Amino acid sequence: MFGIKNYTPKDVPTTKSKTVLVTGTEAGFGRRMVETLSGAGHTVVAAMREIKGINATAASELRELPNVVVIGLDASADDAKIESALHAAAAAAGSPIDVLLLMSATGKIGQSSDELMAYFDERIASQHRIARTVSHDMAKRGHGSIIFMSRTPLDMGTDSAGVGAFSATQWAIEALARTMRTELRSSGVDVFFFPAGAELYDLDDVDPDMFFETTAKQLEAGAAPPDPLVVAGTLLQLVGQ
C-alpha cells in the first residue's frame, strides 16, 4: 500500500459528507463499503455492471440505504457512454464525485489467449476508463481522491497454480495507480493503491476445488485474510480525510 500511511490531507472544502462512487457493489467489499459509507453519512453512488437480472436484488437492497444512488455502469463501454453515465450519477447524487473507490474484481482460471486479452481489458482498461473520466472533473475542481483496491496481496498468486492472470492484473493496476498519482499530483487529486487481501468466500466462485487447493492453502500458511469490516473502516478513514 502506498500513499496512505503518510497521507496528509490537502486544503479542500470542509463538508460533513462526501460523494463517493464505488464500483463492484453487488457483493463483497464493494457492497460493504456502500453500507459503511452510507452509515457514516456520506452520499454514495453504488455502481454495478447491471442493475437488473442477476443483480436486481442487490440493487434493490442498496437503494433502501440512506443517501445511496444505484447505477448500472458498463466499464467496457466507450468513453462517451461512461462519461454520460458518470455525469448522470453525479446529478442524481446532487454533487460532483469527491472520491472514487475502484473495487470491482473477478477471478479467472484457465483462459485461452483471447479470453486473457478480454480479461485484461475488463480488469485494467475498464478501471482506467472510469478513473480517467472521474479524474478530469476532479482536476478541474482542484481536489479529489481515487482509490484502486486489490482484494489480494500482490505476492499472492505469483507462484501459485491457476491464478497468474489475476495476480498479473493486480500488479498492472498498482503500476497504473502509481503513474496516475504522479500525473495528477499537481492538480490536487490524490491516487492510492490499497491491497487489502483476499476475500475467499467471494473468490471461490471461480473454481472452489482448484482455488482452495492452491491459493487458500498458501494464505492459511501466512497471514489470514483481513476482516472486510476492518478494511471498510480503514477506507472510511481515508475517505473522510
PDB file of C-alpha atoms in Angstrom, residues 37-222:
ATOM      1  CA  LEU A  37     -20.161   4.921   3.885  1.00  0.00           C
ATOM      2  CA  SER A  38     -23.928   5.303   3.990  1.00  0.00           C
ATOM      3  CA  GLY A  39     -23.933   4.621   7.716  1.00  0.00           C
ATOM      4  CA  ALA A  40     -21.271   7.302   8.198  1.00  0.00           C
ATOM      5  CA  GLY A  41     -23.418   9.926   6.461  1.00  0.00           C
ATOM      6  CA  HIS A  42     -21.721  10.048   3.079  1.00  0.00           C
ATOM      7  CA  THR A  43     -23.608  10.146  -0.203  1.00  0.00           C
ATOM      8  CA  VAL A  44     -22.813   7.000  -2.175  1.00  0.00           C
ATOM      9  CA  VAL A  45     -23.143   6.220  -5.862  1.00  0.00           C
ATOM     10  CA  ALA A  46     -23.206   2.419  -5.956  1.00  0.00           C
ATOM     11  CA  ALA A  47     -22.158   1.193  -9.391  1.00  0.00           C
ATOM     12  CA  MET A  48     -22.508  -2.312 -10.781  1.00  0.00           C
ATOM     13  CA  ARG A  49     -22.403  -3.724 -14.286  1.00  0.00           C
ATOM     14  CA  GLU A  50     -26.160  -4.323 -14.385  1.00  0.00           C
ATOM     15  CA  ILE A  51     -28.975  -3.331 -12.052  1.00  0.00           C
ATOM     16  CA  LYS A  52     -31.409  -5.880 -13.438  1.00  0.00           C
ATOM     17  CA  GLY A  53     -31.287  -9.635 -13.817  1.00  0.00           C
ATOM     18  CA  ILE A  54     -28.782 -11.306 -11.515  1.00  0.00           C
ATOM     19  CA  ASN A  55     -28.031  -8.040  -9.655  1.00  0.00           C
ATOM     20  CA  ALA A  56     -31.644  -6.886  -9.260  1.00  0.00           C
ATOM     21  CA  THR A  57     -31.910  -7.995  -5.633  1.00  0.00           C
ATOM     22  CA  ALA A  58     -28.587  -6.416  -4.655  1.00  0.00           C
ATOM     23  CA  ALA A  59     -29.544  -3.147  -6.371  1.00  0.00           C
ATOM     24  CA  SER A  60     -32.914  -3.087  -4.631  1.00  0.00           C
ATOM     25  CA  GLU A  61     -31.363  -3.705  -1.213  1.00  0.00           C
ATOM     26  CA  LEU A  62     -28.772  -0.960  -1.674  1.00  0.00           C
ATOM     27  CA  ARG A  63     -31.470   1.524  -2.691  1.00  0.00           C
ATOM     28  CA  GLU A  64     -33.032   1.024   0.735  1.00  0.00           C
ATOM     29  CA  LEU A  65     -29.948   2.526   2.389  1.00  0.00           C
ATOM     30  CA  PRO A  66     -29.938   6.267   3.121  1.00  0.00           C
ATOM     31  CA  ASN A  67     -28.105   8.564   0.699  1.00  0.00           C
ATOM     32  CA  VAL A  68     -27.437   5.793  -1.826  1.00  0.00           C
ATOM     33  CA  VAL A  69     -27.926   6.081  -5.588  1.00  0.00           C
ATOM     34  CA  VAL A  70     -27.573   2.846  -7.573  1.00  0.00           C
ATOM     35  CA  ILE A  71     -26.440   2.960 -11.196  1.00  0.00           C
ATOM     36  CA  GLY A  72     -25.580   0.497 -13.916  1.00  0.00           C
ATOM     37  CA  LEU A  73     -22.071   1.145 -15.202  1.00  0.00           C
ATOM     38  CA  ASP A  74     -20.625  -0.927 -18.020  1.00  0.00           C
ATOM     39  CA  ALA A  75     -16.917  -0.137 -17.910  1.00  0.00           C
ATOM     40  CA  SER A  76     -16.423  -1.868 -21.247  1.00  0.00           C
ATOM     41  CA  ALA A  77     -18.459   0.846 -22.982  1.00  0.00           C
ATOM     42  CA  ASP A  78     -16.776   3.643 -24.911  1.00  0.00           C
ATOM     43  CA  ASP A  79     -15.562   6.799 -23.184  1.00  0.00           C
ATOM     44  CA  ALA A  80     -18.569   8.887 -24.229  1.00  0.00           C
ATOM     45  CA  LYS A  81     -21.063   6.455 -22.680  1.00  0.00           C
ATOM     46  CA  ILE A  82     -19.044   6.173 -19.479  1.00  0.00           C
ATOM     47  CA  GLU A  83     -18.774   9.949 -19.203  1.00  0.00           C
ATOM     48  CA  SER A  84     -22.516  10.310 -19.757  1.00  0.00           C
ATOM     49  CA  ALA A  85     -23.291   7.684 -17.101  1.00  0.00           C
ATOM     50  CA  LEU A  86     -20.969   9.296 -14.558  1.00  0.00           C
ATOM     51  CA  HIS A  87     -22.365  12.781 -15.127  1.00  0.00           C
ATOM     52  CA  ALA A  88     -25.880  11.402 -14.712  1.00  0.00           C
ATOM     53  CA  ALA A  89     -24.785   9.693 -11.493  1.00  0.00           C
ATOM     54  CA  ALA A  90     -23.341  12.909 -10.071  1.00  0.00           C
ATOM     55  CA  ALA A  91     -26.544  14.740 -10.975  1.00  0.00           C
ATOM     56  CA  ALA A  92     -28.636  12.078  -9.233  1.00  0.00           C
ATOM     57  CA  ALA A  93     -26.396  12.289  -6.159  1.00  0.00           C
ATOM     58  CA  GLY A  94     -26.725  16.064  -6.132  1.00  0.00           C
ATOM     59  CA  SER A  95     -22.998  16.846  -6.162  1.00  0.00           C
ATOM     60  CA  PRO A  96     -19.781  16.016  -8.049  1.00  0.00           C
ATOM     61  CA  ILE A  97     -17.815  12.885  -7.187  1.00  0.00           C
ATOM     62  CA  ASP A  98     -15.303  13.591  -4.400  1.00  0.00           C
ATOM     63  CA  VAL A  99     -13.921  10.078  -4.012  1.00  0.00           C
ATOM     64  CA  LEU A 100     -13.729   7.145  -6.427  1.00  0.00           C
ATOM     65  CA  LEU A 101     -13.324   3.638  -4.991  1.00  0.00           C
ATOM     66  CA  LEU A 102     -12.487   1.124  -7.712  1.00  0.00           C
ATOM     67  CA  MET A 103     -13.286  -2.181  -6.081  1.00  0.00           C
ATOM     68  CA  SER A 104     -14.579  -4.460  -8.805  1.00  0.00           C
ATOM     69  CA  ALA A 105     -12.624  -7.673  -9.378  1.00  0.00           C
ATOM     70  CA  THR A 106     -13.249 -11.126 -10.742  1.00  0.00           C
ATOM     71  CA  GLY A 107     -11.088 -14.214 -10.782  1.00  0.00           C
ATOM     72  CA  LYS A 108     -10.325 -16.207 -13.892  1.00  0.00           C
ATOM     73  CA  ILE A 109      -8.646 -19.579 -14.266  1.00  0.00           C
ATOM     74  CA  GLY A 110      -7.530 -21.430 -17.383  1.00  0.00           C
ATOM     75  CA  GLN A 111      -8.114 -18.745 -20.022  1.00  0.00           C
ATOM     76  CA  SER A 112      -7.368 -19.069 -23.679  1.00  0.00           C
ATOM     77  CA  SER A 113      -5.263 -16.310 -25.256  1.00  0.00           C
ATOM     78  CA  ASP A 114      -8.370 -14.472 -26.443  1.00  0.00           C
ATOM     79  CA  GLU A 115     -10.026 -14.814 -23.042  1.00  0.00           C
ATOM     80  CA  LEU A 116      -6.874 -13.490 -21.379  1.00  0.00           C
ATOM     81  CA  MET A 117      -6.911 -10.373 -23.570  1.00  0.00           C
ATOM     82  CA  ALA A 118     -10.574  -9.789 -22.755  1.00  0.00           C
ATOM     83  CA  TYR A 119      -9.848 -10.311 -19.058  1.00  0.00           C
ATOM     84  CA  PHE A 120      -7.081  -7.704 -19.056  1.00  0.00           C
ATOM     85  CA  ASP A 121      -9.438  -5.275 -20.764  1.00  0.00           C
ATOM     86  CA  GLU A 122     -12.073  -5.993 -18.128  1.00  0.00           C
ATOM     87  CA  ARG A 123      -9.717  -5.672 -15.170  1.00  0.00           C
ATOM     88  CA  ILE A 124      -7.301  -2.931 -16.246  1.00  0.00           C
ATOM     89  CA  ALA A 125      -8.597  -0.886 -19.162  1.00  0.00           C
ATOM     90  CA  SER A 126     -12.066  -0.644 -17.631  1.00  0.00           C
ATOM     91  CA  GLN A 127     -10.721   0.783 -14.369  1.00  0.00           C
ATOM     92  CA  HIS A 128      -8.570   3.197 -16.341  1.00  0.00           C
ATOM     93  CA  ARG A 129     -11.618   4.389 -18.311  1.00  0.00           C
ATOM     94  CA  ILE A 130     -13.562   5.186 -15.166  1.00  0.00           C
ATOM     95  CA  ALA A 131     -10.614   6.715 -13.285  1.00  0.00           C
ATOM     96  CA  ARG A 132      -9.615   8.906 -16.217  1.00  0.00           C
ATOM     97  CA  THR A 133     -13.145  10.228 -16.672  1.00  0.00           C
ATOM     98  CA  VAL A 134     -13.625  10.994 -12.987  1.00  0.00           C
ATOM     99  CA  SER A 135     -10.129  12.487 -12.617  1.00  0.00           C
ATOM    100  CA  HIS A 136     -10.812  15.101 -15.295  1.00  0.00           C
ATOM    101  CA  ASP A 137     -13.650  16.587 -13.260  1.00  0.00           C
ATOM    102  CA  MET A 138     -11.700  16.321 -10.004  1.00  0.00           C
ATOM    103  CA  ALA A 139      -8.721  18.120 -11.545  1.00  0.00           C
ATOM    104  CA  LYS A 140     -10.950  20.964 -12.715  1.00  0.00           C
ATOM    105  CA  ARG A 141     -12.223  21.390  -9.141  1.00  0.00           C
ATOM    106  CA  GLY A 142      -8.716  21.059  -7.674  1.00  0.00           C
ATOM    107  CA  HIS A 143      -9.370  18.176  -5.295  1.00  0.00           C
ATOM    108  CA  GLY A 144     -10.484  14.569  -5.113  1.00  0.00           C
ATOM    109  CA  SER A 145      -9.283  11.069  -4.297  1.00  0.00           C
ATOM    110  CA  ILE A 146      -9.081   7.917  -6.412  1.00  0.00           C
ATOM    111  CA  ILE A 147      -8.506   4.602  -4.645  1.00  0.00           C
ATOM    112  CA  PHE A 148      -7.642   1.434  -6.554  1.00  0.00           C
ATOM    113  CA  MET A 149      -8.315  -1.579  -4.359  1.00  0.00           C
ATOM    114  CA  SER A 150      -6.829  -5.051  -4.687  1.00  0.00           C
ATOM    115  CA  ARG A 151      -8.580  -7.933  -2.971  1.00  0.00           C
ATOM    116  CA  THR A 152      -5.397  -9.979  -2.744  1.00  0.00           C
ATOM    117  CA  PRO A 153      -1.807  -9.343  -1.629  1.00  0.00           C
ATOM    118  CA  LEU A 154       0.427  -8.661  -4.602  1.00  0.00           C
ATOM    119  CA  ASP A 155       2.687 -11.586  -3.782  1.00  0.00           C
ATOM    120  CA  MET A 156      -0.259 -14.000  -3.784  1.00  0.00           C
ATOM    121  CA  GLY A 157      -0.506 -15.965  -6.996  1.00  0.00           C
ATOM    122  CA  THR A 158       2.965 -15.301  -8.370  1.00  0.00           C
ATOM    123  CA  ASP A 159       3.985 -18.876  -7.571  1.00  0.00           C
ATOM    124  CA  SER A 160       0.554 -20.499  -7.277  1.00  0.00           C
ATOM    125  CA  ALA A 161      -1.135 -22.555  -9.953  1.00  0.00           C
ATOM    126  CA  GLY A 162      -4.132 -21.113 -11.710  1.00  0.00           C
ATOM    127  CA  VAL A 163      -4.162 -17.509 -10.511  1.00  0.00           C
ATOM    128  CA  GLY A 164      -1.331 -15.977 -12.544  1.00  0.00           C
ATOM    129  CA  ALA A 165      -3.634 -13.891 -14.738  1.00  0.00           C
ATOM    130  CA  PHE A 166      -5.460 -12.423 -11.754  1.00  0.00           C
ATOM    131  CA  SER A 167      -2.180 -11.665  -9.996  1.00  0.00           C
ATOM    132  CA  ALA A 168      -0.793 -10.050 -13.159  1.00  0.00           C
ATOM    133  CA  THR A 169      -3.733  -7.668 -13.349  1.00  0.00           C
ATOM    134  CA  GLN A 170      -3.166  -6.653  -9.736  1.00  0.00           C
ATOM    135  CA  TRP A 171       0.446  -5.698 -10.479  1.00  0.00           C
ATOM    136  CA  ALA A 172      -0.688  -3.788 -13.557  1.00  0.00           C
ATOM    137  CA  ILE A 173      -3.311  -1.882 -11.587  1.00  0.00           C
ATOM    138  CA  GLU A 174      -0.720  -0.858  -8.997  1.00  0.00           C
ATOM    139  CA  ALA A 175       1.543   0.427 -11.774  1.00  0.00           C
ATOM    140  CA  LEU A 176      -1.393   2.338 -13.244  1.00  0.00           C
ATOM    141  CA  ALA A 177      -2.216   3.846  -9.855  1.00  0.00           C
ATOM    142  CA  ARG A 178       1.375   4.910  -9.227  1.00  0.00           C
ATOM    143  CA  THR A 179       1.600   6.580 -12.627  1.00  0.00           C
ATOM    144  CA  MET A 180      -1.717   8.388 -12.211  1.00  0.00           C
ATOM    145  CA  ARG A 181      -0.620   9.576  -8.762  1.00  0.00           C
ATOM    146  CA  THR A 182       2.438  11.235 -10.313  1.00  0.00           C
ATOM    147  CA  GLU A 183       0.479  12.692 -13.210  1.00  0.00           C
ATOM    148  CA  LEU A 184      -2.314  14.129 -11.046  1.00  0.00           C
ATOM    149  CA  ARG A 185      -0.314  15.270  -8.014  1.00  0.00           C
ATOM    150  CA  SER A 186      -0.096  18.900  -9.139  1.00  0.00           C
ATOM    151  CA  SER A 187      -3.841  19.063  -9.826  1.00  0.00           C
ATOM    152  CA  GLY A 188      -4.837  18.353  -6.227  1.00  0.00           C
ATOM    153  CA  VAL A 189      -6.067  14.818  -6.936  1.00  0.00           C
ATOM    154  CA  ASP A 190      -4.683  12.017  -4.752  1.00  0.00           C
ATOM    155  CA  VAL A 191      -4.394   8.471  -6.083  1.00  0.00           C
ATOM    156  CA  PHE A 192      -3.927   5.418  -3.857  1.00  0.00           C
ATOM    157  CA  PHE A 193      -3.484   1.667  -4.234  1.00  0.00           C
ATOM    158  CA  PHE A 194      -4.816  -0.463  -1.404  1.00  0.00           C
ATOM    159  CA  PRO A 195      -4.013  -4.239  -1.440  1.00  0.00           C
ATOM    160  CA  ALA A 196      -6.483  -5.253   1.239  1.00  0.00           C
ATOM    161  CA  GLY A 197      -6.222  -9.019   0.954  1.00  0.00           C
ATOM    162  CA  ALA A 198      -8.210 -11.982  -0.281  1.00  0.00           C
ATOM    163  CA  GLU A 199     -11.885 -12.479   0.424  1.00  0.00           C
ATOM    164  CA  LEU A 200     -12.085 -16.205  -0.061  1.00  0.00           C
ATOM    165  CA  TYR A 201     -15.844 -16.619   0.093  1.00  0.00           C
ATOM    166  CA  ASP A 202     -16.213 -14.353  -2.945  1.00  0.00           C
ATOM    167  CA  LEU A 203     -13.260 -15.640  -4.939  1.00  0.00           C
ATOM    168  CA  ASP A 204     -14.276 -19.262  -4.524  1.00  0.00           C
ATOM    169  CA  ASP A 205     -16.973 -18.744  -7.142  1.00  0.00           C
ATOM    170  CA  VAL A 206     -14.215 -19.081  -9.731  1.00  0.00           C
ATOM    171  CA  ASP A 207     -13.474 -22.764  -9.100  1.00  0.00           C
ATOM    172  CA  PRO A 208     -13.623 -23.825  -5.436  1.00  0.00           C
ATOM    173  CA  ASP A 209     -11.606 -27.032  -5.788  1.00  0.00           C
ATOM    174  CA  MET A 210      -8.664 -25.586  -7.677  1.00  0.00           C
ATOM    175  CA  PHE A 211      -8.620 -22.299  -5.810  1.00  0.00           C
ATOM    176  CA  PHE A 212      -8.672 -23.779  -2.336  1.00  0.00           C
ATOM    177  CA  GLU A 213      -6.143 -26.500  -3.161  1.00  0.00           C
ATOM    178  CA  THR A 214      -3.587 -23.884  -4.168  1.00  0.00           C
ATOM    179  CA  THR A 215      -4.212 -20.307  -3.120  1.00  0.00           C
ATOM    180  CA  ALA A 216      -6.219 -20.863   0.045  1.00  0.00           C
ATOM    181  CA  LYS A 217      -3.550 -23.176   1.456  1.00  0.00           C
ATOM    182  CA  GLN A 218      -0.917 -20.550   0.734  1.00  0.00           C
ATOM    183  CA  LEU A 219      -2.914 -17.910   2.565  1.00  0.00           C
ATOM    184  CA  GLU A 220      -3.557 -20.213   5.514  1.00  0.00           C
ATOM    185  CA  ALA A 221       0.181 -20.741   5.857  1.00  0.00           C
ATOM    186  CA  GLY A 222       0.711 -16.996   6.121  1.00  0.00           C
TER     187      GLY A 222
END
